[in-house]
Every structure is written in structure tokens, then in C-alpha cells.
């Protein structure tokens, strides 16, 4: 049986090629995902570990616990803490670390680096071995800075130049005194690092007399754990965390692994989808292969082979196919992983350098996936072939599936589909978190149920295309009849395309609806012409608000500051606004009372008011960040949204209680002429053309939020394209097999007058009908799932409403048609080139 199976594989190379490709693509996706994520994780971990080479134990500030009316306060690491650490037994040296955001602009005024990768820090002095200088000297004084070598190169700066930069709003132009090298992971990943002397860094980053971290180096003969115990003893009672460098590296590696797991899971889900689609193709292929070898298998049964041996021969054949596909897929996947890594570098992603990681686990997983998936898909056709009586098979009298089996299949499909629809509809009535699991399970059941029912659905839906097919005469009529001749085969072929288009359509519906909701939210809740903020989300300098208030054409401004407080034993964040102008800058529907902010009058969003049982006129006691208490009155309850929510009070009331000084996260402003390019240019110049500051109108804000969805959607399109490619292979495979089975029939059609063009047209129309059938089912299911998921999103986004992207859905249907036409090119040409006499004599 083994030799027979091997000969069968070697004798029919062409007919198994599409199956090998389908499995190979799925395996390549799995192996590529594992290689890519392992490579990124390894590079991040290696880069992170380098950052702990100059420290044995790190001290970081903790915080006092929030109790009663007391807000938990962060503990500061001061010079006193530093001196105490230096005197601990076993400590060789200690230095304070100050860090913050420092945006460096190049010679053209553009930001170097991206977002949080643009960092600033302090140079401790001659003993600071972290940053060896390759040119110039260390910075001293408020008007000097040093840059890492790569940033200096990219920005075009050399020692002695004036560097244009910003840390919290105002533009700074310190002199570049030195260029240094560093192992910092952010710099290795394309970020930037600017160093100041310690006093300047503390002043710029608003940490006067304090450090973000104190790094202690152990003396010779003292281990990290011993030094940690000595520090814990010396700092007994202080809310300071002590961690060894080894523990910090391990914790960082765990964080990196955890952050990569979500990406790995998402990529593997799409690899699973591609494999799931591939299962239909494999099962379809082996069903047709077994049907073509019915007499051969029957003869084997007649000469003594058992049913188990027949099934085993099919599985052995599948093993060879799966093994070949798995090995090829692994090699291709390694290439995909390397390509994705290179692509991230070119798109400016923050990823350090590192070698390509191909682990033993990746190799084993790829081989197992390829072999097991193929053998599982081939098991049912093999088992079905073994059940055919030998005499019936040799006489070619084995009948098609009985009416009883079709009734059973349709009944099962109806029950599974009904269960799926019920679960999805039930999930739409739940909250966002609790409804996710039942909706996912219901969606899976519905897809399976529709797949089971596809043979039943194929007849009426394909029959609907009959008026169009009649235009093509005999070829069109034959194409329709061929499409419904074997409903199960048509179902398996169409289902592969259906799954891909279901996901693509569903994601497009959700993304379009969310985009519309965000646009509506921005238009409805904001009256402000512009919102000003830092590029990395940090606090703005108070100078920014003062500068904007004095700018010509600005008619109203309001900063938005945030501060923690304790109310009724829980922590609530307060938002400080300008009570005189907030109604000119924001338009939030009032549910109860009036929108008045001033003195002790505050406004509260509906959800917060509901949690505390407040209404207009309610009074409550608040304990501010500095520990002082005050009685506030709810003037009104408004409808909050993702842009604005919480407890709003007048900035003059809140600011005196903010322990680190009043700082705005954003500044909203209204202008006399409304938003325009000229107005934006005026505001940009007023703020010194600062690369670290964003000036956005309502459309900019909406686009920024939507950009995340667009980026994710485009990535998902790319991933789902794999499933569509696999589906294309399935259509080609099915048509090629169908042509092979119908050689005699095609020969007869040629003999009675159907020319080669007619044969080609017949096969192409058959492919087109099957592809459009799968496309209609996929788009229909995608719209349903998009609507259902939108019901969950609508529970937390009041402006959400279903938006059907008719243009894109039409494009997807056209894509299905293109898939059908392209997939039929080779099978149609093969059918047309058959020798009619040879074909008529074939069995």
C-alpha cells in the first residue's frame, strides 16, 4: 500500500500542485508569523538588556497609598536619597537619572524620530560611562546640549551648531557641544536622545531637585541580590522600589513578550483562516482524486485490500503532499518573516537591529501544521472511498449522494445556522465586553451552518443568473448546468472565497461606521476651531496658552488640565477648563440643569453622575491632589463622549491644588476667521514653528483617530488577501479537475459543433458563476456581522450608526468576478485544446 501511494503521488504531480500551493501558503503564513515575532522580540530584548549593563540595582519612586480623602502621592527621589544609596555597604557608585520628552528638529525644522522615541536625559559627569563621546565634550549650563551620533547625522548637526528643539512647547536653541554613542534601544530603533547637564535636565523636565531613577553600581565582590538587600535595609519605610538589573531585564523581556503576543495572536488567526480555507480545497481535491481512482481502489479491494488499507493509502498520499508543502512553506515563511522585518524598517517603525530568529518550535509547528491539516482534510474522502462496494465501483454504478443524506445535511445546516443567528442576535443586546464571546461563537456557528447549506443555496442563487447566462447561448446554458451538477463541489469551492469576503466586508462595514461616528462626534461636540497639544501627548508649557491668548485673531481659548482627586472614597480625575469660554469651544448636550462652570459650580458627564447618584443641584465633597477639601455643586449633567467627559470645573478653582503646577494637556481655541491655512500658519509661527506641537482642526482630530483604523484595516486587507489567494487556487483546482473528469463530454460537444471559443467561454462562465455565488454569500454575511458588531460598539459610542460602503461592496463583488475570470484561464485553455477523438475515447 505504501508503494502504491508513493506511485500515485509521483504519477499525478500536476493535479496535486494546487493542493501543495494551498497548504504551502497557510504554512508559510504560520512560519512567517513565528519568525517575524520571534525576531522582533529577540531584538527588543537584546536592546533592552544592553540598557542595564551600567547598573546593578535601580531605585525607582513608588507612591503612597490612597486612603480615605487622601490622594496617593508619588514619592520623589532626591539628593538625600542619592547620598544614602552611595553610602550603602557594597555600593561602588550611584548616579541620578532624569529623563523626559525632547523633540529635536533637523535643519529643515522637521521632527527627528517619532513620538515617544524622541527622548531627553541628563549626563551625570565624567563617571557616566553610558555615553562615551566621539566628538566634542559634555554639556554644561542651560544653553548646551549633546546629541547621539545617529541623530546628529540625520539632522545634519555638527559640534558648535545651534540645535532647534523643544521639551514642552517653547522652542529652544542650545549649542551642540558634543556627539556621543549609545546602546539605548530607542536610538537603535530610529529615535533620538538629547543630553543636558543634570541641573538643566531637572529644570526642563519639571523635576527640580528630583530624579526619575537612581542607579547603583556594586563594588567588587558584592552581588546584585546582596546590594539590593543592603539598599532595602537602608531605605526601610520609604516608598522606593529596588530592583536588580537582572530582574529588570527579565521583567522587560516579559513585557516585550506580552506586548508581542497580541500581534502574534492576530497574525496566527489569519494564518488559521488561510489554513481553514485551504481545508476546503484539500478536501475537494482529494474527493475528486479519489473519484477518479474509484476503479483502481475497487480493484485493490477485490484483490484483498481492506477498507482500513484503502483509507490508509489515501492518508499516506496526503502525508507526502503535506510534508512537501510544509517544508516549502517553512522556507517561504522564513523569507516572509525577513521581508516583514525589512518592511517595518522602511516604514520607520521603532525596532532595533537583530538577527533573524528561526527557532526549533517554529520548524516543528510548521511541519506539524502542514502534515496534520492535509491528512485531516483527506481523511473523510479516503474513508468515503473505502465504503464503496468493489463490484459497484468497478461497474461505475456507484450513485451520487442519496436524497436522505442531502435532507440530513440540510437539516443539520439549518439547525447550526439558526443557533449561530440566535447567539449573534443575543450578543447584540449585551454590553461590549460580555457580548464579545457569544458574538464570536455565534459568528463561527453561522459560517459553518451556511457552509453546510451551501449546496442547497447554490441552486436558487445560480438559477438567478440564468437570464444573464442565456445571452451567451449554449455556452451559458452549459455553464449553469455544470455549476449545479455537483452541488457539494460547487459549495466547497465557493465557500473558500466566501470566508475571505465575509471578513473583508465585515471589517469594512465596521471601519466605515466608526469613521462616520468619529466625524459626527467631532462635529457635534467641538465648537473650537483648533486644538493644540504636544506630539507625544505630554503636558504643554503654560507659555503655550499665554502665547495663544495674545495671538492676533484668537477670540477665545481654554486649556484642559487633569488632576486626581478623592470623591466618596474613590479616585476621580478632574478636568480644569476656562469657565468663561468653555461654552464657546465645546457643545455638549445637557441632560439635566445647565452647563455652567465657575467657582464651585461644576458639570459632570452622565455616566459619572449615575455612578455617584448625582443630579443637577447635588453637592459633594472633593479632596484635591494637595489634600485640601472643598464642597462643589453639580450645576448640570451633560452627555459625554470619547473626546470630552468627566468632572469639569473652573481652572482657577483647580490649578492652585495641583502639586506639580498647572499644566494643560490641550488648549482649545476659537479664531475670528475660522479654520484656514492662513490661520494655521499664523498660529504655527506664533508658537515658533515648533515641531513638537500639533495644531489640529476638527477634521485633523477625526483623521488622526481614523488613521489608526485605516492602518489596521489596510493591514487586515493584506492578511486576508492570503485567504483570497488560497481561494483562487481552489477555483483553479476545481475547474482543472472538472475538465479532466469531463473530457469525454467536452469531446462530444466539440464533435457536435461547439468550437474552441465556446468551450473556453463555457468554462469561464462556470468559474464566474461559482465565484460570484461565493462573493454574494460572503458580502451578505459580512454585512450581517458588521451590523451585529456595530450594535456592541454603539453601546459605548453614542454617535455610532451603521454605514454601508456600497462602493466598496461593489468593488468586492467585482473582485470575486475577477477571481473567477482569472482562475478559469488555464482550465479553459486546457479544455479547448483537448483532442476531440482522444477525449471521446477516454473513460
C-alpha angles and dihedrals in degrees: 000000000000092000091046092052092047092051090049091055094047093044096055105041097143097051092053096045094089091050091051090050093050093051092041093056092051093047091045089055091051095046092042090052093050093046092047097047093042090050093050092045092049092049093048093047093048092048091046093050090055089061091065097052092098098048137060100183127016125204117208128179119258128193138242115253119259108248128176107313094349117105114220107256127205115243116234125228104222138178087269089059090047094052091048091052092050091056095050112117110261095024115125097182143340134201136184122243123211120183140170146137116308118173114202120198124207125230089281093053095253123137115260112218124004134274115303093009091075101088139172130200147159131272107222098203141262091329092057103109094175096085116038111192119233094181136017124353142285120289120260125183136012096294101052133086139174125212133202113257096248094051091047089051095047093045093045096238127146132184110293096029124124108249117214110217147134137208104186110357117304116088117250126199107191122167118258105238101170148008119218140183124234144179091218109144094221092055092046087053095053101274128123135242125201121188129205130176112274098258092049093047091051091051096045094046093044094244101121110184092354139101133212090216140359115215118204125197118209122235120241111287095021118109125216094249092050091049090049091053091049091051092048089053093048093047095043110157096014117117092238126131119222120197132172118235089244091054092046091052091049092047091048091050089051092050091049092048091049093048091049093048093074091052091045091049093050093049092046090050089059090044086054090051090053090049091046090054088046091056090066091052094046093047091045092049095048091046090057093042091052091047090054090051096045094118092044092053091044090053089052089052090048093054093051111283114141126226089254091054092050091051090046091053090056091047092049089052089050090049092057091047092047094046093051091047093046095052092046091045092051092054092046090046092055087054091048091051091051090047093051090050091051091046091055090053091052093049091055097251115166100249124137122227118269143146124277107266118215106173128194088245091058092052094046093045092050094049093046093048093051097046099038095045092050094047093047091051091049096046097080096049089047093049091047091051092051090057094059110106109244096231093048091049094049090049091048091233097124105131130225119258111304125246088249092059091048092050089050091049094048092047091050091047092050092050094048092046092049091051090050094049091047092051093048093048091047090051092055089066093054131082120270099265100037093045098054098079098047090044092052092047092046092049090052092049092048093051090050091046093051090048090054090048095045095098089055093045094047096072100055095038095047089043087058088065092056096097090055093044092053088069088070093055121212093356091056094048092049091047091055093048092047091050093059097033092093106023094181093055092045089049094052092047095046093043092061090060092038093062094052094048092045091060095041093049094044093051092047092051092050094045093048093048093048091049090052090048092051092049091050092047092052092046095046102042103036126069091164116108093213141015118206121203143148117275091238097041095254126140118285122235113255086239090071093063092044091050093049092048089057095045115113113252097023107123103176137014138179131179121215113218129175130213133169121240140171119243122171090346095305132100115251127176117230123211117214116211137164102266092201096059108022094097089056091053104038133042110198118165112245116224098181134013121346136308099250124146120182140109107346094342114108138174123224132198117246097251094052091046090050092050092054097035093242130153135171108305095025116135126208139174120244129194109209128216091267092054097253119131133220139174114239131189126217105233094177147354116227136189106257128203140185091282101047130019143125134061113332121197136165113284094227087058095049105034099070089059097053106106096207094044130265112305127168124222089199141004120215119200142180123211133204096237098037125235116333139140091257092052092048091050090051092052091046091053091046089058092049097258088284115190091203095060125078121208109193135175122207094275091049090053091049092047092049092056092041091049089072091054092045092050091048092045093051090049091050090049088055092049094046090049085075090062091048091051089052089049090052089054088051093055091048091048094049094048093046091051091044091053090049091051093047099048092119092047092049090049090053091049090052090047093054094050112279105135127216093265089055091051091050091047091050094053093043093050091048089053092045093051093049092047093048089048089056090044094053092049092047095048091046093051091043092055091049093050091044090053092047094048088048090059089061093046091048090061090068100028112058095193094054116123131163113264117186112210096216093174094054093043088054088050091052091051089049088050089055089052091049089050089054094048095046093044091055097053098090098035091047092051091047092051093049093051095054113121103243096216093047090046093051091052093048120104 
